[in-house]
Amino acid sequence: MAEFNSIKLKVKEGLIEDSRKGIVRINREDMEKLGADTGDVVGIKGSKVTAAKVYPSFSDIYGSPLIQMDGVIRHNAGVGIDGEVEVSKAAVKTAQKVVLSPMENSCEWTREDEDEVKSTLRGIPLICEDELSLTLFGNDRHDFLVSGTAPSGIVKVSRETDIVFVQPELVTAGSRITYEDIGGLDEQLQKIREIVELPLKYPDVFKKLGIEPPKGILLHGPPGTGKTLIARAVASETKAYFIHVNGPEIMNKFYGESEAKLRGVFKEAKSRVPSIIFLDELDSIAPRRENVHGEVEKRVVAQLLALMDGLESRGQVVVIGATNIPDSLDPALRRAGRFDREIAIMPPNKEGRLRILRIHTRCMPLDKDVKLDELAKITYGFVGSDLAALCKETGMTALRKILPKITEKNVIPSFKVSMDDFKNSLREIQPSSTREYYSEIPDVRWDDIGGLKKTKKVLQALVELPLHHPDLCQIYRFVPPKGILITGPSGTGKTMLANAAGNSARTNFIVINGLTLASHWKGEAERVLHDIFVKAKQTSPCILFFDELDGIVRFRTSGASNLKNGLISQLILEFDALEKIQGVTVLAATSRIDLIDSVLLREGRFEYILDLPLPTAAERESIFKIHSRGLPIDDEDVDFKKLAEKTGGMSGAQLAGICHRASFIAIMLSIKNGLKIKIDQNIFNQSIDEINNQKKLEGVIKTKFQH
């Protein structure tokens, strides 16, 4: 490195697109100082020496003496983020032989794997003692140590290079996790880095300030949001000794064993400072003592409290806890001096989902029609693990297409992952946080609903304005309604309207009915209702649809045994809790608005009430045409206008039933006559007569029931 000019640069995180490709980025003026062109190899010297290809940076670091490099290169250079490295242009030789030691013993590496590794490594500069993290065989990541090269120094792999695999004496489990592997959690990651990295890297600063660094961080949020991934990345980047403790592993039925295991973990951490203790599933170790009956759990909680109070190597031992049910933790843990900071790791927003999709598709052969930003828009409520599962399922979908083309010699034809593959996979993958409830985009469109033009327009605007025109809402200070109540006679299309709104908005759609909240236990229905609203907030934007609201909440009575009183009170509390939450819309449908408690029918709760009348003659005609689409209709004989005049007072559901019965009558006639019969006016008239007779029968039964 001495024969070229060198400059000192400050280290910054690398781009997702450059991760694990052996690329660093610096400013063009710094490249000119080095005498380097795009794609040239530079030597990077921190506490160790490594090499990488250099590319010009983008505008985010323009004019600053910075170098962007991923976690693998940072590790090979022996430097962390905000550290300083010396960079110079380097001479590179073509490697005759490269010796690689796999850093995991999950599989045996053979000569057949050489071509795959060689093609992945081609063009990446290597130096002995470098660690490599390669994506091989589709989307599998494997880590290697460069045990030797011939010739020595900085080399690059070519087609003629021999790759030799050597099993190392010491095998490390798992792959190195870097900050570039985490998407959509930049703000949370920055907070954790400030709390963890500063005390581990600069303990003397805290001594001079006369303050104690934080002892613990509590990460809480839904499963799959990246809590464990963050802890592993922080340990990897800070070079701290990492102890991963799964909560259930601590618990033991023998007296004193659980406490001894916990003491052993903290003793090991103190002997290997700087170290990080990661307590996964913390709620299983430290539940609320007033809620548990076993002595073991109470003793373990007390032991954990004592150990956290007795940490001597302050700042050099950091405890990170993770749980998805923080309210079940013992309150004694959640105070300053123990878990000093609590950081919520929530489902990512649209920008976060886009970053996660880029991470999981960076090694995929994507087709030109793949639009990751469009996928990020429609994957509301998806956490990181859901998006990872989506990408895996998409890869399998693309693989199924080429399976018949794979020959016996395992020659895989070239193929691309298309946008259709992603859309097909979306039918299989649902957000994990709402899987216990019916949550999917309905397949009902506005065109499938006849009539109700004004109502459809109002409902569509109320639901979609905040999503598609947030700037206008801000200018006019329009706050989207928390609740919309659709009422009207049975069969007028209330449920269809709600489904069409969910389809049009393309948001998560959760249906709640009486069975969802049915429970014989006091307080259980209220707990389920609260849980549903929590899920909706986590997966916002989301539509909660209460079908047959009058069956769930009715007028409150003075009777103490009336369980529905508690549901109404809980629903009021949930509405009021939505005050500061945007993106959750409550839709409800009822045919008996007179049974709904008036306390729900005011501003801040069900703010808009849309009344659906029975369809007019023109609307009945359009409904007939919608439900007759695709049927073998005798166009010359059937007059929909006459049918509409003949069916006055009927609801949309009854008109749909007429078309259904007409199909049945035509099928029976076709079987009887042995030929296909078109549906004519007589068949429709016969169907109308049957529906009228059914209405009369329903009236008789209703009269008898009332008497």
XYZ file of C-alpha atoms in Angstrom:
707
model
C 0.000 0.000 0.000
C 3.033 2.253 0.417
C 3.641 2.824 -3.294
C 0.293 4.641 -3.778
C -1.165 7.794 -2.234
C -3.243 7.123 0.864
C -6.013 9.062 2.611
C -7.805 8.647 5.932
C -11.574 8.301 5.882
C -14.327 7.838 8.469
C -16.380 4.629 8.239
C -20.108 4.711 7.476
C -22.644 1.913 6.926
C -22.689 0.388 3.450
C -25.596 0.327 1.025
C -27.939 -2.666 0.955
C -27.217 -3.131 -2.761
C -23.452 -3.452 -2.061
C -23.725 -5.842 0.864
C -21.480 -8.937 0.588
C -20.195 -7.923 -2.856
C -16.765 -6.653 -1.776
C -17.633 -3.026 -2.658
C -16.852 0.245 -0.848
C -17.966 3.721 -1.891
C -16.117 7.035 -1.488
C -16.442 10.519 -2.996
C -15.163 11.112 -6.534
C -12.646 13.738 -5.367
C -11.215 11.153 -2.928
C -10.998 8.649 -5.792
C -9.041 11.234 -7.785
C -6.642 11.731 -4.869
C -6.037 7.977 -4.834
C -5.699 7.808 -8.609
C -8.428 5.151 -8.680
C -11.130 4.574 -11.284
C -14.517 2.906 -10.792
C -14.029 -0.804 -10.052
C -10.346 -0.508 -9.069
C -9.108 -2.341 -5.976
C -8.143 -0.387 -2.860
C -6.410 -1.534 0.298
C -8.167 -0.683 3.558
C -6.169 -0.535 6.783
C -7.777 -0.395 10.205
C -6.479 -2.627 12.983
C -6.207 -5.217 10.180
C -5.724 -4.957 6.417
C -8.262 -5.974 3.762
C -9.183 -5.012 0.186
C -12.303 -4.114 -1.798
C -13.457 -2.671 -5.118
C -14.121 1.071 -5.005
C -17.114 2.857 -6.538
C -18.187 6.512 -6.361
C -20.662 7.358 -3.630
C -24.125 8.827 -4.077
C -25.347 12.194 -2.842
C -25.922 11.062 0.765
C -22.208 11.418 1.658
C -21.229 13.875 -1.082
C -18.406 16.190 -0.004
C -17.681 14.323 3.258
C -14.466 12.365 4.009
C -16.424 9.132 4.459
C -16.203 5.565 3.201
C -19.258 3.309 2.977
C -18.530 -0.359 3.660
C -20.648 -3.319 4.762
C -20.233 -5.261 8.003
C -18.087 -8.010 6.428
C -15.479 -5.531 5.158
C -15.607 -3.627 8.466
C -14.847 -6.875 10.300
C -12.006 -7.768 7.928
C -10.504 -4.278 8.417
C -10.931 -4.501 12.191
C -12.936 -1.286 12.427
C -16.424 -0.265 13.474
C -18.843 2.403 12.310
C -17.445 5.922 12.950
C -13.934 4.451 13.108
C -11.088 5.614 10.857
C -9.311 3.678 8.101
C -6.393 4.374 5.770
C -7.288 3.796 2.107
C -4.927 3.529 -0.846
C -4.992 2.093 -4.346
C -3.640 -1.455 -4.358
C -2.020 -3.791 -6.848
C -3.994 -7.011 -7.339
C -2.837 -10.349 -8.730
C -4.804 -13.208 -10.279
C -5.084 -16.081 -7.807
C -3.796 -19.500 -8.807
C -5.228 -21.125 -5.698
C -7.531 -20.011 -2.869
C -7.981 -22.100 0.290
C -11.358 -21.618 2.005
C -12.352 -22.902 5.448
C -16.138 -23.141 5.954
C -17.191 -21.429 9.194
C -20.057 -23.844 9.801
C -20.178 -27.620 9.646
C -23.709 -27.884 8.265
C -22.599 -29.479 4.992
C -19.647 -31.106 3.259
C -18.039 -29.044 0.498
C -17.023 -30.960 -2.616
C -15.451 -30.262 -6.006
C -18.956 -29.896 -7.485
C -19.435 -26.780 -5.340
C -16.255 -25.163 -6.697
C -17.917 -23.662 -9.807
C -20.729 -22.075 -7.751
C -18.263 -20.531 -5.278
C -15.894 -19.462 -8.058
C -18.621 -17.666 -10.025
C -19.763 -15.863 -6.872
C -16.215 -14.840 -5.909
C -15.161 -13.745 -9.410
C -13.886 -10.176 -9.322
C -13.987 -9.841 -5.500
C -10.529 -8.972 -4.076
C -9.317 -11.333 -1.331
C -6.495 -11.375 1.187
C -5.460 -14.122 3.599
C -7.426 -14.145 6.922
C -10.426 -12.383 5.345
C -13.890 -13.641 6.240
C -16.359 -14.075 3.364
C -20.148 -14.218 3.480
C -21.439 -15.640 0.197
C -24.959 -16.204 -1.077
C -24.923 -19.575 -2.843
C -27.392 -22.008 -4.411
C -30.257 -19.552 -4.700
C -30.552 -17.653 -1.428
C -28.506 -19.661 1.110
C -25.773 -17.772 2.935
C -22.469 -19.464 3.811
C -19.468 -18.022 5.637
C -15.833 -18.892 4.868
C -12.393 -17.933 6.146
C -9.668 -17.350 3.526
C -6.987 -19.668 4.970
C -4.462 -19.055 2.200
C -3.867 -17.726 -1.298
C -1.268 -18.316 -3.978
C 0.337 -15.934 -4.672
C 0.218 -14.053 -1.345
C -1.113 -10.517 -0.963
C -4.268 -9.128 -2.565
C -5.665 -11.482 -5.231
C -8.805 -11.886 -7.309
C -10.482 -15.100 -8.462
C -10.632 -16.018 -12.149
C -11.907 -19.029 -14.112
C -8.492 -20.700 -13.826
C -8.315 -20.321 -10.026
C -8.441 -23.548 -7.994
C -10.769 -23.417 -4.987
C -9.746 -25.760 -2.158
C -12.011 -26.443 0.816
C -10.347 -27.253 4.135
C -12.263 -28.121 7.292
C -11.049 -25.826 10.101
C -10.143 -27.065 13.567
C -12.479 -24.572 15.241
C -15.984 -24.216 13.825
C -18.139 -21.221 14.725
C -21.896 -21.660 14.650
C -24.124 -19.318 12.716
C -23.472 -16.577 10.194
C -22.191 -13.077 10.886
C -25.075 -10.603 11.142
C -24.352 -7.005 10.145
C -26.335 -3.776 10.285
C -26.925 -4.077 6.524
C -28.975 -7.226 7.208
C -31.561 -5.216 9.149
C -34.104 -3.153 7.248
C -36.834 -0.778 8.359
C -35.502 -0.284 11.914
C -33.000 2.542 11.441
C -34.372 4.695 14.273
C -34.535 1.837 16.788
C -31.121 0.546 15.745
C -29.582 3.986 16.258
C -30.999 4.163 19.809
C -29.676 0.709 20.680
C -26.254 1.509 19.252
C -26.031 4.654 21.386
C -26.936 2.708 24.527
C -24.788 -0.371 23.870
C -21.837 0.675 21.697
C -20.815 3.836 23.552
C -20.285 2.160 26.971
C -18.529 -0.824 25.361
C -16.224 1.294 23.174
C -15.654 4.328 25.394
C -16.035 3.329 29.093
C -13.614 6.073 30.198
C -15.923 8.794 28.874
C -18.660 7.719 31.304
C -16.164 7.738 34.189
C -15.166 11.310 33.375
C -18.814 12.330 33.167
C -19.452 10.690 36.532
C -22.508 8.763 35.290
C -23.296 5.100 35.066
C -23.962 3.655 31.620
C -27.251 1.802 31.060
C -27.375 -1.795 32.253
C -30.215 -3.180 30.208
C -32.455 -2.686 27.207
C -35.903 -4.228 26.798
C -36.948 -4.881 23.203
C -40.659 -5.540 22.814
C -42.922 -5.933 19.820
C -44.806 -8.522 17.750
C -43.015 -11.763 16.798
C -40.867 -11.561 13.671
C -40.044 -7.847 13.812
C -36.292 -8.389 14.300
C -35.597 -8.284 18.053
C -33.175 -11.241 18.055
C -31.608 -10.074 14.773
C -30.828 -6.664 16.272
C -29.175 -8.210 19.328
C -26.971 -10.463 17.156
C -26.003 -7.589 14.853
C -25.013 -5.345 17.777
C -22.876 -8.137 19.283
C -21.245 -8.817 15.913
C -20.493 -5.160 15.168
C -19.159 -4.329 18.650
C -17.005 -7.497 18.796
C -18.514 -8.191 22.218
C -18.832 -11.680 23.676
C -22.433 -12.704 23.001
C -24.414 -15.048 25.264
C -27.802 -16.033 23.872
C -30.118 -17.359 26.608
C -33.480 -18.839 25.613
C -35.906 -18.322 28.484
C -37.253 -21.900 28.772
C -33.679 -23.304 28.932
C -33.148 -21.624 32.312
C -36.145 -23.225 34.003
C -35.487 -26.472 35.897
C -37.729 -28.477 38.201
C -34.962 -29.167 40.768
C -34.568 -26.740 43.645
C -31.933 -24.083 42.996
C -30.922 -25.321 39.514
C -32.625 -22.473 37.625
C -30.976 -19.814 39.787
C -27.578 -21.554 39.419
C -27.895 -21.508 35.604
C -28.717 -17.804 35.661
C -25.783 -17.054 37.983
C -23.517 -19.040 35.643
C -24.577 -16.915 32.658
C -23.781 -13.642 34.453
C -20.490 -15.051 35.803
C -19.412 -16.039 32.293
C -20.359 -12.576 30.978
C -18.276 -10.844 33.674
C -15.265 -13.018 32.867
C -15.449 -12.244 29.129
C -16.033 -8.466 29.108
C -17.055 -6.621 27.010
C -20.065 -8.917 26.714
C -23.767 -8.897 25.901
C -26.315 -11.147 27.595
C -29.377 -11.615 25.406
C -32.407 -12.979 27.283
C -34.832 -14.175 24.620
C -38.471 -14.812 25.602
C -37.891 -12.883 28.838
C -41.520 -13.315 29.883
C -40.877 -17.045 30.495
C -38.064 -16.224 32.966
C -39.541 -13.217 34.745
C -43.371 -13.284 34.746
C -45.417 -11.225 37.199
C -44.906 -12.840 40.585
C -48.479 -12.154 41.704
C -49.793 -14.150 38.723
C -47.668 -17.305 39.136
C -48.248 -20.063 41.675
C -44.946 -21.931 41.398
C -42.027 -21.083 43.701
C -39.473 -21.673 40.917
C -40.669 -18.704 38.841
C -40.674 -16.390 41.879
C -37.129 -17.404 42.849
C -35.844 -16.924 39.283
C -37.334 -13.408 39.114
C -35.732 -12.522 42.447
C -32.383 -13.949 41.304
C -32.486 -11.963 38.043
C -33.229 -8.752 39.949
C -30.293 -9.390 42.292
C -27.897 -10.176 39.424
C -28.812 -7.021 37.511
C -28.360 -4.932 40.662
C -24.983 -6.580 41.308
C -23.373 -5.965 37.919
C -19.885 -4.689 38.758
C -18.434 -4.298 35.260
C -20.803 -1.471 34.532
C -20.936 -0.601 30.867
C -18.898 -3.681 29.962
C -21.810 -6.101 30.526
C -25.079 -5.152 28.845
C -28.285 -7.150 29.271
C -30.750 -7.138 26.352
C -34.173 -8.658 26.951
C -36.760 -9.464 24.281
C -40.452 -10.236 24.638
C -43.632 -9.869 22.625
C -45.829 -9.553 25.759
C -44.165 -6.857 27.908
C -47.215 -6.454 30.149
C -46.651 -9.959 31.544
C -43.157 -9.052 32.863
C -42.612 -8.422 36.561
C -42.841 -4.636 37.167
C -39.669 -4.700 39.309
C -37.603 -5.314 36.147
C -39.021 -2.321 34.327
C -37.310 0.442 36.265
C -34.137 2.500 35.927
C -31.032 0.572 36.956
C -32.309 -2.681 35.519
C -33.900 -2.386 32.099
C -33.156 1.326 31.733
C -34.578 1.713 28.246
C -37.576 0.121 26.546
C -37.605 0.183 22.755
C -40.657 -0.884 20.761
C -39.797 -2.902 17.637
C -43.001 -2.521 15.644
C -43.955 -3.698 12.134
C -42.177 -1.607 9.480
C -43.774 1.158 7.447
C -43.759 1.297 3.637
C -40.160 2.546 3.408
C -39.038 -0.089 5.915
C -40.767 -2.872 3.983
C -39.054 -1.698 0.795
C -35.618 -1.924 2.488
C -36.409 -5.403 3.817
C -37.554 -6.580 0.386
C -34.337 -5.241 -1.133
C -32.301 -7.153 1.458
C -34.049 -10.461 0.789
C -34.068 -10.069 -3.009
C -30.545 -8.710 -3.521
C -29.331 -12.100 -4.769
C -32.506 -13.040 -6.673
C -32.538 -12.993 -10.506
C -35.394 -10.473 -10.685
C -37.229 -9.781 -13.926
C -37.619 -6.215 -15.191
C -41.336 -6.167 -14.332
C -40.684 -6.652 -10.586
C -41.586 -3.457 -8.725
C -40.494 -3.755 -5.103
C -42.032 -0.373 -4.229
C -45.437 -1.665 -5.358
C -44.985 -4.797 -3.238
C -44.051 -2.616 -0.260
C -47.334 -0.689 -0.685
C -49.595 -3.750 -0.602
C -47.842 -5.726 2.164
C -49.478 -3.806 5.014
C -48.816 -5.354 8.426
C -46.052 -7.668 7.187
C -43.133 -7.945 9.612
C -39.581 -8.805 8.575
C -40.060 -12.560 8.937
C -43.253 -12.393 6.823
C -41.404 -10.581 4.033
C -38.556 -13.109 4.232
C -41.134 -15.916 3.943
C -42.727 -14.106 0.976
C -39.393 -13.956 -0.867
C -38.707 -17.656 -0.138
C -42.163 -18.667 -1.341
C -41.669 -16.555 -4.485
C -38.386 -18.346 -5.161
C -40.150 -21.703 -4.807
C -42.944 -20.512 -7.131
C -40.373 -19.585 -9.790
C -38.554 -22.889 -9.238
C -41.705 -24.953 -9.849
C -41.923 -23.482 -13.360
C -38.487 -24.769 -14.392
C -38.519 -28.109 -12.556
C -39.641 -30.025 -15.684
C -36.772 -28.433 -17.642
C -34.007 -29.560 -15.263
C -32.063 -32.398 -16.864
C -30.701 -35.525 -15.214
C -27.243 -33.905 -15.114
C -28.660 -31.146 -12.855
C -28.223 -28.505 -15.556
C -30.423 -25.633 -14.366
C -31.781 -23.387 -17.161
C -31.602 -19.627 -16.726
C -34.783 -18.136 -15.290
C -36.100 -14.915 -13.766
C -38.395 -14.216 -10.815
C -41.355 -12.226 -12.129
C -43.926 -9.929 -10.533
C -46.601 -12.585 -11.105
C -44.551 -14.982 -8.946
C -44.664 -12.454 -6.110
C -48.421 -11.901 -6.512
C -49.088 -15.645 -6.504
C -47.007 -16.013 -3.339
C -48.981 -13.232 -1.650
C -52.028 -15.524 -1.733
C -50.155 -18.016 0.453
C -48.417 -15.650 2.902
C -50.454 -13.658 5.426
C -49.240 -11.207 8.112
C -48.310 -13.314 11.149
C -49.808 -10.793 13.583
C -53.349 -11.240 12.172
C -53.363 -14.929 11.221
C -55.606 -15.819 14.155
C -58.311 -13.608 12.632
C -59.806 -13.609 9.156
C -57.581 -11.065 7.437
C -57.355 -10.800 3.690
C -58.325 -8.441 0.921
C -61.901 -9.267 -0.226
C -62.567 -9.993 -3.894
C -65.692 -7.778 -4.131
C -65.350 -4.706 -6.376
C -67.472 -1.578 -6.600
C -68.718 -2.703 -10.036
C -70.198 -5.829 -8.432
C -72.692 -3.699 -6.484
C -75.702 -2.394 -8.367
C -77.070 1.055 -7.590
C -76.087 2.969 -4.411
C -73.912 5.336 -6.497
C -73.902 8.146 -3.925
C -73.265 5.830 -0.974
C -70.435 4.033 -2.791
C -68.791 7.343 -3.657
C -68.971 8.626 -0.055
C -67.675 5.380 1.472
C -64.841 5.104 -1.032
C -63.770 8.682 -0.332
C -63.889 8.240 3.456
C -61.745 5.102 3.360
C -59.272 6.027 0.609
C -58.679 9.775 1.076
C -56.164 9.372 3.950
C -54.297 6.679 1.973
C -54.115 8.260 -1.480
C -54.374 12.003 -0.725
C -52.714 12.628 2.670
C -51.442 16.039 1.495
C -54.999 17.274 0.807
C -56.188 15.914 4.160
C -53.412 17.895 5.838
C -54.191 21.123 3.957
C -57.908 20.963 4.805
C -57.256 19.486 8.274
C -59.496 16.567 7.442
C -59.236 13.892 10.115
C -60.383 10.512 8.769
C -63.361 9.063 10.642
C -62.710 6.426 13.273
C -66.014 4.663 12.673
C -68.506 4.283 9.818
C -71.837 2.549 10.402
C -73.742 1.073 7.436
C -77.404 0.450 8.165
C -80.463 -0.575 6.199
C -82.905 -3.458 5.655
C -81.540 -6.986 5.368
C -80.163 -7.811 1.913
C -79.497 -4.235 0.769
C -75.730 -4.831 0.367
C -74.167 -3.658 3.646
C -71.587 -6.460 3.844
C -70.818 -6.200 0.122
C -70.153 -2.467 0.501
C -67.711 -3.104 3.359
C -65.934 -5.814 1.353
C -65.693 -3.548 -1.687
C -64.182 -0.800 0.490
C -61.555 -3.263 1.753
C -60.768 -4.413 -1.795
C -60.522 -0.865 -3.140
C -58.275 0.408 -0.313
C -55.996 -2.681 -0.546
C -55.453 -2.695 3.225
C -55.682 -5.412 5.857
C -59.309 -6.374 6.374
C -60.289 -8.057 9.659
C -63.829 -9.369 10.099
C -65.293 -9.566 13.625
C -68.596 -11.284 14.283
C -70.431 -12.569 17.329
C -68.576 -15.892 17.358
C -65.188 -14.127 17.513
C -66.192 -12.498 20.812
C -68.278 -15.358 22.221
C -67.095 -16.497 25.653
C -68.603 -17.944 28.829
C -65.882 -16.381 30.991
C -66.309 -12.935 32.440
C -63.876 -10.461 30.924
C -62.664 -12.815 28.171
C -64.700 -11.183 25.368
C -63.398 -7.736 26.370
C -59.812 -9.066 26.330
C -60.304 -10.503 22.823
C -61.770 -7.188 21.611
C -58.796 -5.281 23.044
C -56.400 -7.745 21.393
C -58.119 -7.242 18.009
C -57.635 -3.470 18.229
C -53.985 -3.950 19.215
C -53.458 -6.150 16.139
C -55.204 -3.560 13.949
C -52.894 -0.791 15.205
C -49.843 -2.967 14.565
C -50.955 -3.766 11.014
C -52.304 -0.322 10.094
C -53.620 0.823 7.694
C -56.339 -1.648 8.541
C -60.143 -1.916 8.331
C -61.989 -3.600 11.203
C -65.400 -4.794 10.026
C -68.042 -5.603 12.667
C -70.734 -7.590 10.850
C -74.184 -7.634 12.493
C -73.134 -5.070 15.104
C -76.499 -5.317 16.891
C -75.669 -8.927 17.791
C -72.403 -7.835 19.452
C -73.352 -4.594 21.242
C -76.885 -3.623 22.216
C -78.447 -1.171 24.652
C -76.809 -1.358 28.043
C -79.169 -2.534 30.787
C -79.032 -2.435 34.548
C -78.855 -6.215 34.758
C -75.516 -7.259 36.262
C -75.508 -10.492 34.261
C -75.616 -8.730 30.913
C -72.177 -9.502 29.448
C -72.770 -7.155 26.489
C -72.515 -4.149 28.818
C -68.807 -4.873 29.209
C -68.347 -5.149 25.437
C -69.928 -1.737 24.848
C -67.718 -0.154 27.507
C -64.637 -1.831 26.030
C -65.545 -0.700 22.497
C -65.920 2.890 23.749
C -62.476 2.688 25.378
C -60.927 1.329 22.164
C -62.501 4.117 20.092
C -61.127 6.713 22.503
C -57.683 5.037 22.354
C -57.652 5.589 18.568
C -57.396 9.358 19.186
C -53.694 9.501 18.286
C -53.606 6.483 15.983
C -54.017 6.986 12.248
C -54.753 4.206 9.790
C -57.398 2.164 11.658
C -60.972 2.492 10.353
C -63.865 0.715 12.074
C -66.652 -0.320 9.685
C -69.853 -1.833 11.016
C -73.105 -3.099 9.515
C -76.507 -3.529 11.136
C -80.104 -3.905 10.031
C -81.368 -2.880 13.513
C -79.848 0.501 14.324
C -82.574 0.950 16.951
C -80.828 -1.725 19.048
C -77.424 0.030 19.012
C -76.573 1.983 22.163
C -76.736 5.703 21.384
C -73.412 6.308 23.157
C -71.703 4.704 20.127
C -73.520 6.962 17.634
C -71.652 10.209 18.188
C -68.553 12.076 17.014
C -65.350 10.215 17.747
C -67.021 6.820 17.453
C -69.368 5.954 14.578
C -69.122 9.437 13.078
C -70.694 8.610 9.690
C -73.956 6.668 9.335
C -74.752 5.494 5.800
C -78.388 4.404 5.384
C -79.087 1.974 2.535
C -82.700 2.057 1.276
C -84.310 -0.630 -0.844
C -83.239 -0.254 -4.490
C -85.227 1.869 -6.928
C -86.485 0.521 -10.271
C -83.359 1.759 -12.112
C -81.109 0.241 -9.420
C -83.000 -3.063 -9.574
C -82.408 -3.143 -13.331
C -78.643 -2.648 -12.839
C -78.592 -5.338 -10.124
C -80.289 -7.804 -12.508
C -77.681 -7.023 -15.178
C -74.776 -7.537 -12.727
C -76.020 -10.922 -11.492
C -76.883 -12.056 -15.036
C -73.357 -11.489 -16.333
C -71.999 -14.659 -17.872
C -75.380 -16.466 -17.852
C -76.827 -17.875 -21.097
C -79.527 -15.175 -21.392
C -81.947 -14.929 -24.311
C -81.172 -11.266 -25.055
C -84.062 -10.876 -27.505
C -86.665 -12.133 -25.022
C -85.469 -10.893 -21.600
C -86.451 -7.329 -20.692
C -84.627 -6.284 -17.498
C -86.705 -3.127 -17.239
C -89.923 -5.152 -16.975
C -88.267 -7.452 -14.414
C -87.301 -4.394 -12.355
C -90.898 -3.076 -12.448
C -92.219 -6.466 -11.366
C -89.894 -6.768 -8.351
C -90.747 -3.571 -6.493
C -89.886 -3.650 -2.759
C -87.302 -6.405 -3.126
C -83.756 -6.123 -1.767
C -80.547 -6.719 -3.682
C -80.125 -10.139 -2.049
C -83.596 -11.202 -3.235
C -82.816 -10.028 -6.773
C -79.594 -12.066 -6.707
C -81.696 -15.019 -5.511
C -84.026 -14.606 -8.513
C -81.076 -14.902 -10.912
C -79.784 -17.920 -8.993
C -83.161 -19.678 -9.120
C -83.492 -18.850 -12.837
C -80.198 -20.690 -13.445
C -81.460 -23.694 -11.473
C -84.761 -23.799 -13.420
C -82.899 -23.585 -16.757
C -80.581 -26.467 -15.734
C -83.515 -28.702 -14.798
C -85.295 -27.931 -18.106
C -82.082 -28.631 -20.062
C -81.744 -32.046 -18.377
C -85.428 -32.831 -19.043
C -85.353 -31.821 -22.727
C -81.833 -33.032 -23.462
C -80.671 -29.707 -24.895
C -79.235 -26.429 -23.599
C -81.985 -23.919 -22.897
C -81.364 -20.197 -22.648
C -82.844 -18.248 -19.735
C -85.835 -16.324 -21.084
C -88.510 -14.041 -19.639
C -90.766 -16.951 -18.633
C -88.002 -18.568 -16.561
C -87.360 -15.241 -14.794
C -91.117 -14.832 -14.131
C -91.269 -18.339 -12.663
C -88.285 -17.516 -10.435
C -89.941 -14.282 -9.251
C -93.142 -16.196 -8.356
C -91.103 -18.656 -6.261
C -89.365 -15.805 -4.389
C -92.758 -14.135 -3.716
C -94.170 -17.401 -2.361
C -91.124 -17.728 -0.095
C -91.690 -14.175 1.196
C -95.319 -15.035 2.057
C -94.166 -18.174 3.915
C -91.615 -16.159 5.881
C -94.368 -13.697 6.837
C -96.634 -16.484 8.131
C -93.808 -18.006 10.204
C -92.897 -14.587 11.610
C -96.524 -13.905 12.610
C -96.809 -17.270 14.404
C -93.524 -16.651 16.201
C -94.674 -13.205 17.409
C -97.931 -14.648 18.769
